[in-house]
PDB file of C-alpha atoms in Angstrom:
ATOM      1  CA  UNK A1287      20.031  27.836 -27.837  1.00  0.00           C
ATOM      2  CA  UNK A1288      16.368  28.123 -27.319  1.00  0.00           C
ATOM      3  CA  UNK A1289      15.555  26.598 -30.724  1.00  0.00           C
ATOM      4  CA  UNK A1290      18.069  23.727 -30.108  1.00  0.00           C
ATOM      5  CA  UNK A1291      16.486  23.034 -26.751  1.00  0.00           C
ATOM      6  CA  UNK A1292      12.918  22.782 -28.194  1.00  0.00           C
ATOM      7  CA  UNK A1293      14.143  20.460 -30.976  1.00  0.00           C
ATOM      8  CA  UNK A1294      15.944  18.138 -28.592  1.00  0.00           C
ATOM      9  CA  UNK A1295      12.967  18.129 -26.353  1.00  0.00           C
ATOM     10  CA  UNK A1296      10.539  17.387 -29.005  1.00  0.00           C
ATOM     11  CA  UNK A1297      12.957  14.665 -30.292  1.00  0.00           C
ATOM     12  CA  UNK A1298      13.130  13.097 -26.868  1.00  0.00           C
ATOM     13  CA  UNK A1299       9.229  13.101 -26.559  1.00  0.00           C
ATOM     14  CA  UNK A1300       8.891  11.548 -30.008  1.00  0.00           C
ATOM     15  CA  UNK A1301      11.399   8.820 -29.305  1.00  0.00           C
ATOM     16  CA  UNK A1302       9.787   7.853 -26.009  1.00  0.00           C
ATOM     17  CA  UNK A1303       6.363   7.648 -27.738  1.00  0.00           C
ATOM     18  CA  UNK A1304       7.885   5.417 -30.523  1.00  0.00           C
ATOM     19  CA  UNK A1305       9.200   2.906 -27.743  1.00  0.00           C
ATOM     20  CA  UNK A1306       5.778   2.969 -26.215  1.00  0.00           C
ATOM     21  CA  UNK A1307       6.914   4.631 -22.999  1.00  0.00           C
ATOM     22  CA  UNK A1308       3.471   5.901 -22.379  1.00  0.00           C
ATOM     23  CA  UNK A1309       1.987   2.483 -22.654  1.00  0.00           C
ATOM     24  CA  UNK A1310       4.496   1.318 -20.085  1.00  0.00           C
ATOM     25  CA  UNK A1311       3.610   4.243 -17.719  1.00  0.00           C
ATOM     26  CA  UNK A1312      -0.114   3.194 -17.866  1.00  0.00           C
ATOM     27  CA  UNK A1313       0.897  -0.420 -16.875  1.00  0.00           C
ATOM     28  CA  UNK A1314       2.650   0.729 -13.708  1.00  0.00           C
ATOM     29  CA  UNK A1315      -0.117   3.303 -13.159  1.00  0.00           C
ATOM     30  CA  UNK A1316       2.235   6.269 -13.390  1.00  0.00           C
ATOM     31  CA  UNK A1317      -0.310   7.971 -15.774  1.00  0.00           C
ATOM     32  CA  UNK A1318      -3.077   7.657 -13.245  1.00  0.00           C
ATOM     33  CA  UNK A1319      -0.604   9.197 -10.592  1.00  0.00           C
ATOM     34  CA  UNK A1320      -0.191  12.230 -12.933  1.00  0.00           C
ATOM     35  CA  UNK A1321      -3.964  12.446 -13.417  1.00  0.00           C
ATOM     36  CA  UNK A1322      -4.525  12.583  -9.714  1.00  0.00           C
ATOM     37  CA  UNK A1323      -1.910  15.196  -9.454  1.00  0.00           C
ATOM     38  CA  UNK A1324      -3.787  17.254 -12.126  1.00  0.00           C
ATOM     39  CA  UNK A1325      -0.720  17.063 -14.512  1.00  0.00           C
ATOM     40  CA  UNK A1326      -2.209  17.330 -18.018  1.00  0.00           C
ATOM     41  CA  UNK A1327       0.651  15.994 -19.823  1.00  0.00           C
ATOM     42  CA  UNK A1328       1.731  12.526 -21.128  1.00  0.00           C
ATOM     43  CA  UNK A1329       4.719  10.883 -19.320  1.00  0.00           C
ATOM     44  CA  UNK A1330       6.800  11.111 -22.335  1.00  0.00           C
ATOM     45  CA  UNK A1331       5.976  14.898 -22.847  1.00  0.00           C
ATOM     46  CA  UNK A1332       6.802  15.427 -19.075  1.00  0.00           C
ATOM     47  CA  UNK A1333      10.298  13.982 -19.570  1.00  0.00           C
ATOM     48  CA  UNK A1334      10.621  16.067 -22.780  1.00  0.00           C
ATOM     49  CA  UNK A1335       9.770  19.238 -20.841  1.00  0.00           C
ATOM     50  CA  UNK A1336      12.260  18.279 -18.089  1.00  0.00           C
ATOM     51  CA  UNK A1337      15.112  17.821 -20.775  1.00  0.00           C
ATOM     52  CA  UNK A1338      14.000  21.238 -22.235  1.00  0.00           C
ATOM     53  CA  UNK A1339      14.551  23.082 -19.133  1.00  0.00           C
ATOM     54  CA  UNK A1340      17.776  21.283 -18.369  1.00  0.00           C
ATOM     55  CA  UNK A1341      19.070  22.452 -21.700  1.00  0.00           C
ATOM     56  CA  UNK A1342      17.663  26.001 -21.227  1.00  0.00           C
ATOM     57  CA  UNK A1343      19.563  26.230 -17.954  1.00  0.00           C
ATOM     58  CA  UNK A1344      22.700  25.273 -19.686  1.00  0.00           C
ATOM     59  CA  UNK A1345      21.960  28.034 -22.378  1.00  0.00           C
ATOM     60  CA  UNK A1346      21.586  30.431 -19.488  1.00  0.00           C
ATOM     61  CA  UNK A1347      24.859  29.498 -17.967  1.00  0.00           C
ATOM     62  CA  UNK A1348      26.689  29.874 -21.239  1.00  0.00           C
ATOM     63  CA  UNK A1349      25.056  33.309 -21.876  1.00  0.00           C
ATOM     64  CA  UNK A1350      25.870  34.482 -18.348  1.00  0.00           C
ATOM     65  CA  UNK A1351      29.576  33.516 -18.820  1.00  0.00           C
ATOM     66  CA  UNK A1352      29.662  35.292 -22.190  1.00  0.00           C
ATOM     67  CA  UNK A1353      28.196  38.509 -20.527  1.00  0.00           C
ATOM     68  CA  UNK A1354      30.397  38.202 -17.472  1.00  0.00           C
ATOM     69  CA  UNK A1355      27.651  37.447 -15.006  1.00  0.00           C
ATOM     70  CA  UNK A1356      29.584  35.052 -12.874  1.00  0.00           C
ATOM     71  CA  UNK A1357      27.018  35.199 -10.029  1.00  0.00           C
ATOM     72  CA  UNK A1358      23.998  34.191 -12.196  1.00  0.00           C
ATOM     73  CA  UNK A1359      26.179  31.436 -13.765  1.00  0.00           C
ATOM     74  CA  UNK A1360      27.246  29.966 -10.378  1.00  0.00           C
ATOM     75  CA  UNK A1361      23.715  29.899  -9.050  1.00  0.00           C
ATOM     76  CA  UNK A1362      22.277  28.156 -12.163  1.00  0.00           C
ATOM     77  CA  UNK A1363      25.201  25.704 -11.995  1.00  0.00           C
ATOM     78  CA  UNK A1364      24.229  24.878  -8.351  1.00  0.00           C
ATOM     79  CA  UNK A1365      20.570  24.408  -9.559  1.00  0.00           C
ATOM     80  CA  UNK A1366      21.708  22.017 -12.203  1.00  0.00           C
ATOM     81  CA  UNK A1367      23.856  20.113  -9.760  1.00  0.00           C
ATOM     82  CA  UNK A1368      20.748  19.734  -7.471  1.00  0.00           C
ATOM     83  CA  UNK A1369      18.418  18.619 -10.281  1.00  0.00           C
ATOM     84  CA  UNK A1370      19.700  14.985 -10.309  1.00  0.00           C
ATOM     85  CA  UNK A1371      18.852  14.503  -6.599  1.00  0.00           C
ATOM     86  CA  UNK A1372      15.526  16.061  -7.215  1.00  0.00           C
ATOM     87  CA  UNK A1373      14.956  13.762 -10.289  1.00  0.00           C
ATOM     88  CA  UNK A1374      15.924  10.652  -8.172  1.00  0.00           C
ATOM     89  CA  UNK A1375      13.594  11.840  -5.363  1.00  0.00           C
ATOM     90  CA  UNK A1376      10.627  12.037  -7.682  1.00  0.00           C
ATOM     91  CA  UNK A1377      11.321   8.676  -9.246  1.00  0.00           C
ATOM     92  CA  UNK A1378      11.685   7.098  -5.919  1.00  0.00           C
ATOM     93  CA  UNK A1379       8.389   8.638  -4.772  1.00  0.00           C
ATOM     94  CA  UNK A1380       6.533   7.581  -7.790  1.00  0.00           C
ATOM     95  CA  UNK A1381       7.927   3.904  -7.698  1.00  0.00           C
ATOM     96  CA  UNK A1382       7.455   3.868  -3.837  1.00  0.00           C
ATOM     97  CA  UNK A1383       3.739   5.008  -4.236  1.00  0.00           C
ATOM     98  CA  UNK A1384       3.099   2.400  -6.752  1.00  0.00           C
ATOM     99  CA  UNK A1385       4.465  -0.376  -4.561  1.00  0.00           C
ATOM    100  CA  UNK A1386       2.564   0.909  -1.569  1.00  0.00           C
ATOM    101  CA  UNK A1387      -0.588   0.786  -3.658  1.00  0.00           C
ATOM    102  CA  UNK A1388       0.217  -2.777  -4.862  1.00  0.00           C
ATOM    103  CA  UNK A1389       0.819  -3.858  -1.260  1.00  0.00           C
ATOM    104  CA  UNK A1390      -2.573  -2.375  -0.225  1.00  0.00           C
ATOM    105  CA  UNK A1391      -4.460  -4.132  -3.123  1.00  0.00           C
ATOM    106  CA  UNK A1392      -2.627  -7.427  -2.259  1.00  0.00           C
ATOM    107  CA  UNK A1393      -3.520  -7.162   1.512  1.00  0.00           C
ATOM    108  CA  UNK A1394      -7.124  -6.238   0.671  1.00  0.00           C
ATOM    109  CA  UNK A1395      -7.463  -9.124  -1.710  1.00  0.00           C
ATOM    110  CA  UNK A1396      -5.952 -11.631   0.721  1.00  0.00           C
ATOM    111  CA  UNK A1397      -8.126 -10.594   3.680  1.00  0.00           C
ATOM    112  CA  UNK A1398     -11.265 -10.599   1.642  1.00  0.00           C
ATOM    113  CA  UNK A1399     -10.486 -14.025   0.482  1.00  0.00           C
ATOM    114  CA  UNK A1400     -10.001 -15.155   4.120  1.00  0.00           C
ATOM    115  CA  UNK A1401     -13.295 -13.548   5.191  1.00  0.00           C
ATOM    116  CA  UNK A1402     -11.529 -10.826   7.427  1.00  0.00           C
ATOM    117  CA  UNK A1403     -14.149  -7.881   7.471  1.00  0.00           C
ATOM    118  CA  UNK A1404     -11.366  -5.403   8.602  1.00  0.00           C
ATOM    119  CA  UNK A1405      -9.268  -6.119   5.597  1.00  0.00           C
ATOM    120  CA  UNK A1406      -9.970  -2.707   4.024  1.00  0.00           C
ATOM    121  CA  UNK A1407      -8.882  -0.924   7.256  1.00  0.00           C
ATOM    122  CA  UNK A1408      -5.720  -2.929   7.510  1.00  0.00           C
ATOM    123  CA  UNK A1409      -4.764  -2.465   3.934  1.00  0.00           C
ATOM    124  CA  UNK A1410      -5.496   1.416   4.168  1.00  0.00           C
ATOM    125  CA  UNK A1411      -3.349   1.658   7.412  1.00  0.00           C
ATOM    126  CA  UNK A1412      -0.462  -0.267   5.770  1.00  0.00           C
ATOM    127  CA  UNK A1413      -0.641   1.926   2.655  1.00  0.00           C
ATOM    128  CA  UNK A1414      -0.375   5.084   4.612  1.00  0.00           C
ATOM    129  CA  UNK A1415       2.524   3.965   6.702  1.00  0.00           C
ATOM    130  CA  UNK A1416       4.455   2.961   3.617  1.00  0.00           C
ATOM    131  CA  UNK A1417       3.478   6.153   1.866  1.00  0.00           C
ATOM    132  CA  UNK A1418       4.820   8.243   4.857  1.00  0.00           C
ATOM    133  CA  UNK A1419       8.020   6.146   4.723  1.00  0.00           C
ATOM    134  CA  UNK A1420       8.396   6.672   0.929  1.00  0.00           C
ATOM    135  CA  UNK A1421       7.503  10.412   1.336  1.00  0.00           C
ATOM    136  CA  UNK A1422      10.144  11.009   4.044  1.00  0.00           C
ATOM    137  CA  UNK A1423      12.841   9.068   2.109  1.00  0.00           C
ATOM    138  CA  UNK A1424      12.113  10.977  -1.132  1.00  0.00           C
ATOM    139  CA  UNK A1425      12.439  14.415   0.947  1.00  0.00           C
ATOM    140  CA  UNK A1426      15.802  13.311   2.405  1.00  0.00           C
ATOM    141  CA  UNK A1427      17.015  12.382  -1.073  1.00  0.00           C
ATOM    142  CA  UNK A1428      15.852  15.922  -2.266  1.00  0.00           C
ATOM    143  CA  UNK A1429      18.014  17.323   0.512  1.00  0.00           C
ATOM    144  CA  UNK A1430      15.177  18.346   2.883  1.00  0.00           C
ATOM    145  CA  UNK A1431      15.999  17.832   6.663  1.00  0.00           C
ATOM    146  CA  UNK A1432      13.335  15.588   7.938  1.00  0.00           C
ATOM    147  CA  UNK A1433      14.739  14.668  11.333  1.00  0.00           C
ATOM    148  CA  UNK A1434      12.177  16.693  13.216  1.00  0.00           C
ATOM    149  CA  UNK A1435       9.322  15.418  11.088  1.00  0.00           C
ATOM    150  CA  UNK A1436      10.467  11.812  11.406  1.00  0.00           C
ATOM    151  CA  UNK A1437      10.757  12.002  15.217  1.00  0.00           C
ATOM    152  CA  UNK A1438       7.262  13.286  15.665  1.00  0.00           C
ATOM    153  CA  UNK A1439       5.746  11.032  13.227  1.00  0.00           C
ATOM    154  CA  UNK A1440       7.339   8.055  14.993  1.00  0.00           C
ATOM    155  CA  UNK A1441       5.853   9.056  18.185  1.00  0.00           C
ATOM    156  CA  UNK A1442       2.393   9.683  16.682  1.00  0.00           C
ATOM    157  CA  UNK A1443       2.529   6.353  14.762  1.00  0.00           C
ATOM    158  CA  UNK A1444       3.635   4.453  17.810  1.00  0.00           C
ATOM    159  CA  UNK A1445       0.784   5.689  19.859  1.00  0.00           C
ATOM    160  CA  UNK A1446      -1.716   4.991  17.046  1.00  0.00           C
ATOM    161  CA  UNK A1447      -0.416   1.514  16.434  1.00  0.00           C
ATOM    162  CA  UNK A1448      -0.410   0.764  20.220  1.00  0.00           C
ATOM    163  CA  UNK A1449      -3.958   1.926  20.543  1.00  0.00           C
ATOM    164  CA  UNK A1450      -4.979   0.047  17.538  1.00  0.00           C
ATOM    165  CA  UNK A1451      -3.413  -3.165  18.684  1.00  0.00           C
ATOM    166  CA  UNK A1452      -5.024  -2.979  22.129  1.00  0.00           C
ATOM    167  CA  UNK A1453      -8.509  -2.172  20.527  1.00  0.00           C
ATOM    168  CA  UNK A1454      -8.119  -4.911  17.874  1.00  0.00           C
ATOM    169  CA  UNK A1455      -6.977  -7.507  20.527  1.00  0.00           C
ATOM    170  CA  UNK A1456      -9.971  -6.782  22.649  1.00  0.00           C
ATOM    171  CA  UNK A1457     -12.403  -6.723  19.687  1.00  0.00           C
ATOM    172  CA  UNK A1458     -11.053  -9.918  18.377  1.00  0.00           C
ATOM    173  CA  UNK A1459     -10.811 -11.797  21.700  1.00  0.00           C
ATOM    174  CA  UNK A1460     -13.843 -13.997  21.003  1.00  0.00           C
ATOM    175  CA  UNK A1461     -12.740 -14.706  17.504  1.00  0.00           C
ATOM    176  CA  UNK A1462      -9.272 -15.816  18.578  1.00  0.00           C
ATOM    177  CA  UNK A1463     -10.903 -18.083  21.171  1.00  0.00           C
ATOM    178  CA  UNK A1464     -12.972 -19.715  18.605  1.00  0.00           C
ATOM    179  CA  UNK A1465     -10.067 -20.167  16.279  1.00  0.00           C
ATOM    180  CA  UNK A1466      -7.991 -21.841  18.885  1.00  0.00           C
ATOM    181  CA  UNK A1467     -10.834 -24.016  20.143  1.00  0.00           C
ATOM    182  CA  UNK A1468     -11.564 -25.101  16.499  1.00  0.00           C
ATOM    183  CA  UNK A1469      -8.002 -26.395  16.424  1.00  0.00           C
ATOM    184  CA  UNK A1470      -8.726 -28.803  19.187  1.00  0.00           C
ATOM    185  CA  UNK A1471     -12.315 -29.605  18.155  1.00  0.00           C
ATOM    186  CA  UNK A1472     -11.129 -31.016  14.893  1.00  0.00           C
ATOM    187  CA  UNK A1473      -9.330 -33.809  16.864  1.00  0.00           C
ATOM    188  CA  UNK A1474     -12.529 -34.683  18.787  1.00  0.00           C
ATOM    189  CA  UNK A1475     -15.512 -33.879  16.532  1.00  0.00           C
ATOM    190  CA  UNK A1476     -16.010 -34.696  12.820  1.00  0.00           C
ATOM    191  CA  UNK A1477     -18.709 -34.600  10.088  1.00  0.00           C
ATOM    192  CA  UNK A1478     -21.345 -37.289  10.661  1.00  0.00           C
ATOM    193  CA  UNK A1479     -21.220 -37.452  14.505  1.00  0.00           C
ATOM    194  CA  UNK A1480     -24.476 -36.732  16.575  1.00  0.00           C
ATOM    195  CA  UNK A1481     -23.751 -34.535  19.478  1.00  0.00           C
ATOM    196  CA  UNK A1482     -25.730 -32.724  22.259  1.00  0.00           C
ATOM    197  CA  UNK A1483     -24.419 -29.537  24.098  1.00  0.00           C
ATOM    198  CA  UNK A1484     -26.439 -27.705  26.512  1.00  0.00           C
ATOM    199  CA  UNK A1485     -29.765 -29.312  25.254  1.00  0.00           C
ATOM    200  CA  UNK A1486     -28.994 -28.624  21.669  1.00  0.00           C
ATOM    201  CA  UNK A1487     -28.956 -31.980  19.675  1.00  0.00           C
ATOM    202  CA  UNK A1488     -27.932 -32.496  16.153  1.00  0.00           C
ATOM    203  CA  UNK A1489     -25.622 -34.069  13.498  1.00  0.00           C
ATOM    204  CA  UNK A1490     -22.399 -32.367  12.647  1.00  0.00           C
ATOM    205  CA  UNK A1491     -22.499 -31.373   9.015  1.00  0.00           C
ATOM    206  CA  UNK A1492     -19.523 -28.888   9.038  1.00  0.00           C
ATOM    207  CA  UNK A1493     -16.438 -27.985  11.045  1.00  0.00           C
ATOM    208  CA  UNK A1494     -14.755 -24.707  10.107  1.00  0.00           C
ATOM    209  CA  UNK A1495     -12.208 -22.357  11.630  1.00  0.00           C
ATOM    210  CA  UNK A1496     -14.458 -20.814  14.276  1.00  0.00           C
ATOM    211  CA  UNK A1497     -17.632 -22.954  14.622  1.00  0.00           C
ATOM    212  CA  UNK A1498     -19.264 -26.346  14.233  1.00  0.00           C
ATOM    213  CA  UNK A1499     -22.539 -26.562  12.389  1.00  0.00           C
ATOM    214  CA  UNK A1500     -24.984 -29.074  13.211  1.00  0.00           C
ATOM    215  CA  UNK A1501     -28.465 -30.054  11.853  1.00  0.00           C
ATOM    216  CA  UNK A1502     -31.216 -31.067  14.192  1.00  0.00           C
ATOM    217  CA  UNK A1503     -34.227 -33.427  13.752  1.00  0.00           C
ATOM    218  CA  UNK A1504     -36.204 -30.548  12.129  1.00  0.00           C
ATOM    219  CA  UNK A1505     -33.346 -30.179   9.530  1.00  0.00           C
ATOM    220  CA  UNK A1506     -32.629 -26.686  11.093  1.00  0.00           C
ATOM    221  CA  UNK A1507     -28.960 -25.721  10.825  1.00  0.00           C
ATOM    222  CA  UNK A1508     -27.498 -24.526  14.095  1.00  0.00           C
ATOM    223  CA  UNK A1509     -24.055 -22.686  14.315  1.00  0.00           C
ATOM    224  CA  UNK A1510     -22.131 -23.407  17.675  1.00  0.00           C
ATOM    225  CA  UNK A1511     -19.172 -21.297  18.390  1.00  0.00           C
ATOM    226  CA  UNK A1512     -16.166 -23.734  18.607  1.00  0.00           C
ATOM    227  CA  UNK A1513     -15.061 -22.448  22.226  1.00  0.00           C
ATOM    228  CA  UNK A1514     -18.530 -23.506  23.547  1.00  0.00           C
ATOM    229  CA  UNK A1515     -17.547 -27.163  22.733  1.00  0.00           C
ATOM    230  CA  UNK A1516     -14.583 -26.984  24.936  1.00  0.00           C
ATOM    231  CA  UNK A1517     -16.141 -24.948  27.810  1.00  0.00           C
ATOM    232  CA  UNK A1518     -19.312 -27.137  28.139  1.00  0.00           C
ATOM    233  CA  UNK A1519     -20.008 -30.664  28.560  1.00  0.00           C
ATOM    234  CA  UNK A1520     -20.684 -32.401  25.089  1.00  0.00           C
ATOM    235  CA  UNK A1521     -22.561 -35.644  24.673  1.00  0.00           C
ATOM    236  CA  UNK A1522     -21.471 -37.686  21.698  1.00  0.00           C
ATOM    237  CA  UNK A1523     -24.505 -39.791  20.791  1.00  0.00           C
ATOM    238  CA  UNK A1524     -23.050 -41.391  17.653  1.00  0.00           C
TER     239      UNK A1524
END
């Protein structure tokens, strides 16, 4: 039985290598996940080992039945019945972690392209929220009662999100004011106009999402926050 298990395990590993399963694992970053977990074995070898131990458990059941060890046979049978749930939980955890990493990288790239300085923080928070959800779901699939953990985590996450939302709202108050003001400024001010606001005079050379840039007579560029053009008297010269 042991020899047959070894041969089948080696055959499965070799077959997976022939169909380039390890290459596919690298593309979905499963290999990186194994490296971070200090698993010094290829994905195909890992599946081969898993198959080996499944077969060995079946051998143990057969040997126990032959020797009349019903208790051992029953317990090993229960273990084999549990293994599919464990395997599904592991696969779900790996795939879920990969998706969470993809979402993190996507948010980081999107926020960087928009010039949002807190993009890294936002992407990290989203990643860990997804990671916690994936972990709890995987544990439930594996048969672990996570009701207490889930209820406590929900309260903690709710408190953290509320505090973060309030802090972010206060910190970004001026930014939001400029963005809203810029929306209305675009209807009144445009590139080429010469304006004067609070003693500052110059020609508009740019109108962006948060400010208006003018160039004075000395060819110095001055950035005026958009909300100042709505809250102060602006003289349009040309």
